[in-house]
Tab-separated table of C-alpha atoms in Angstrom:
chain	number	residue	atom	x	y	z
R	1	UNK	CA	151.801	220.106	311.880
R	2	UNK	CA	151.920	223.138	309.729
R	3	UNK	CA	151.987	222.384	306.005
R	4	UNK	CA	151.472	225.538	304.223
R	5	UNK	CA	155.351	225.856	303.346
R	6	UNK	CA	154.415	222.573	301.238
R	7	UNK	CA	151.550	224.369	299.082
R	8	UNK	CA	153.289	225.652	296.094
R	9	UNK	CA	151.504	223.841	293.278
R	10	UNK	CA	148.936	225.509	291.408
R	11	UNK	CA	145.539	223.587	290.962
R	12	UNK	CA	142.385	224.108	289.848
R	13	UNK	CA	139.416	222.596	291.621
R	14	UNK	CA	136.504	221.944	289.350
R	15	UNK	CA	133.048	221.426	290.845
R	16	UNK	CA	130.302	220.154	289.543
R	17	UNK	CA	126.866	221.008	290.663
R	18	UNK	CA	123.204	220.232	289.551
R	19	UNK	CA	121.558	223.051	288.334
R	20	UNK	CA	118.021	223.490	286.371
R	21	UNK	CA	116.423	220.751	284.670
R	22	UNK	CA	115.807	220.023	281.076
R	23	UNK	CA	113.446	219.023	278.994
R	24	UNK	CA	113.124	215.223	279.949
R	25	UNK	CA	113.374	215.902	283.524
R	26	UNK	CA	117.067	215.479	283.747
R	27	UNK	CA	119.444	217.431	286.273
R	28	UNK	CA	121.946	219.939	284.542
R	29	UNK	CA	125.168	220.232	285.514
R	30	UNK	CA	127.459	223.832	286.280
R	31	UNK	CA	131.201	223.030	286.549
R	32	UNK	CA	132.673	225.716	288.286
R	33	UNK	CA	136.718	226.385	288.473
R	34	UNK	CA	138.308	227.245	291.838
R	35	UNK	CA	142.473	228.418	291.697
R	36	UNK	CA	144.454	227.152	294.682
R	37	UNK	CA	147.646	225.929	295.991
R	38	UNK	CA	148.420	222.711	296.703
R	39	UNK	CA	150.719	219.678	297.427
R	40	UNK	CA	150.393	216.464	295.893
R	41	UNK	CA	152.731	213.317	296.709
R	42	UNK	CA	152.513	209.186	296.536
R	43	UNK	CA	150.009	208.246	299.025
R	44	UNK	CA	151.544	208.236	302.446
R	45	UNK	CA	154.194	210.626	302.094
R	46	UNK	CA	153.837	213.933	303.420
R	47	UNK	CA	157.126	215.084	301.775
R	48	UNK	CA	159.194	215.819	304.524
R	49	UNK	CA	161.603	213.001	303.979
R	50	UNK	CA	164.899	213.188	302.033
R	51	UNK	CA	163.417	211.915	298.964
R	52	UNK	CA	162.886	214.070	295.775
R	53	UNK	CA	159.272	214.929	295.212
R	54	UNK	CA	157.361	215.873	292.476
R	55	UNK	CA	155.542	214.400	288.955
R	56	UNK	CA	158.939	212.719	288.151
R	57	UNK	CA	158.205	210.394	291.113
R	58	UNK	CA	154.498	210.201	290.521
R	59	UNK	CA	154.513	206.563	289.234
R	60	UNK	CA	151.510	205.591	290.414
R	61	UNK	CA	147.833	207.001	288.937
R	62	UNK	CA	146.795	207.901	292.898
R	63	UNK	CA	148.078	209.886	295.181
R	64	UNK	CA	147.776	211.874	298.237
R	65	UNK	CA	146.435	216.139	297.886
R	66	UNK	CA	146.968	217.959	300.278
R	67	UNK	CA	145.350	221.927	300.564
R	68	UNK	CA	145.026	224.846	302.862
R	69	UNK	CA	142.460	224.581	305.755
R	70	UNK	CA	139.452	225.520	304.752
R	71	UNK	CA	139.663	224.764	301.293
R	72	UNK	CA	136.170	223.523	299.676
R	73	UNK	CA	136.308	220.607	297.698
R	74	UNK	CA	133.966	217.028	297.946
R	75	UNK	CA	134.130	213.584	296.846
R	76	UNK	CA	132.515	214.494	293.675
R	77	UNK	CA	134.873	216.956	292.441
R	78	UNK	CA	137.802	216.519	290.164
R	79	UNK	CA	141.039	218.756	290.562
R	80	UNK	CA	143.852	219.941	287.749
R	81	UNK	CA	147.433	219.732	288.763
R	82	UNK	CA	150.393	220.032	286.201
R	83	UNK	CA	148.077	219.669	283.081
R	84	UNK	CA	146.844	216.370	284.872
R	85	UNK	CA	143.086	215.672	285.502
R	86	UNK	CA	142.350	213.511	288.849
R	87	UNK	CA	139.485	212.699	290.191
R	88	UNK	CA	138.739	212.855	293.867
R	89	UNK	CA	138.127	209.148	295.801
R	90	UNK	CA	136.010	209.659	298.593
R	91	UNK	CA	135.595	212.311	300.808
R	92	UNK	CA	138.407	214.804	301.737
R	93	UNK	CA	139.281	215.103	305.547
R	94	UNK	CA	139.481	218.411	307.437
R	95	UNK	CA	142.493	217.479	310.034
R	96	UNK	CA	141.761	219.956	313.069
R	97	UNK	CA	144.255	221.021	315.378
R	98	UNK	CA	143.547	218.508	318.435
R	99	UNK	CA	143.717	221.732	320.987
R	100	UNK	CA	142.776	224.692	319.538
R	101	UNK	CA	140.291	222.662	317.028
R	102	UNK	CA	141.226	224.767	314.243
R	103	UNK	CA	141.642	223.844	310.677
R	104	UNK	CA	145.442	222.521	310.103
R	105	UNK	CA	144.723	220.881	306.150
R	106	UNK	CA	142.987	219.106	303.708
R	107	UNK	CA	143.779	215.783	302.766
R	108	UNK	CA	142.322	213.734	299.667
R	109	UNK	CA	143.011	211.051	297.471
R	110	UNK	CA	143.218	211.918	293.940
R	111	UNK	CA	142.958	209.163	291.038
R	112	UNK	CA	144.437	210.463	287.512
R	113	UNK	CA	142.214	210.462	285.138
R	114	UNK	CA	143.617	212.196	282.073
């Protein structure tokens, strides 16, 4: 299933990483921004029904995000679409192409959090 005609929302990934430690010992932490396209929907709907998609019909606080192949983003980041902070729920899925093994998508769950 090819997707990418689907990933026209801009979205910023933001990472978070430990970096140096300070004075009491403590981990720092580096956010870092990442641009991307992307597709986000209620959970379970890819979008290709007849229904109208979008943030009008976002009335729920977590949904499905779907990015290109590839795309590098974990459990413990958080991602910007529309002016909206989510949160990622677990860890995203790389779906592979069940013949050639490539990468088809990413899929996570997003919480909003903002």
């Amino acid at each position: 299933m090819d997707i990418r005609r689907l990933l026209n929302v801009p979205c910023t990934i933001h990472t978070v990483t430990e970096s140096t430690v300070d004075a009491y010992g403590d981990p720092t932490l580096t956010t870092s921004n990442t641009s991307a396209l992307c597709w986000v929907d209620r959970r379970g709907n890819l979008g290709d029904g007849g229904e109208q998609a979008g943030e009008a019909n976002w009335q729920t606080d977590t949904l499905d995000l779907y990015l290109d192949a590839g795309t590098a983003i974990t459990g413990d980041d958080r991602v910007t679409v529309n002016g909206l902070l989510y949160e990622v729920i677990g860890p995203p899925h790389e779906h592979i192409h069940p013949r050639t093994a490539d990468g088809v998508y990413v899929s996570a769950v997003i919480r909003r959090v903002s």
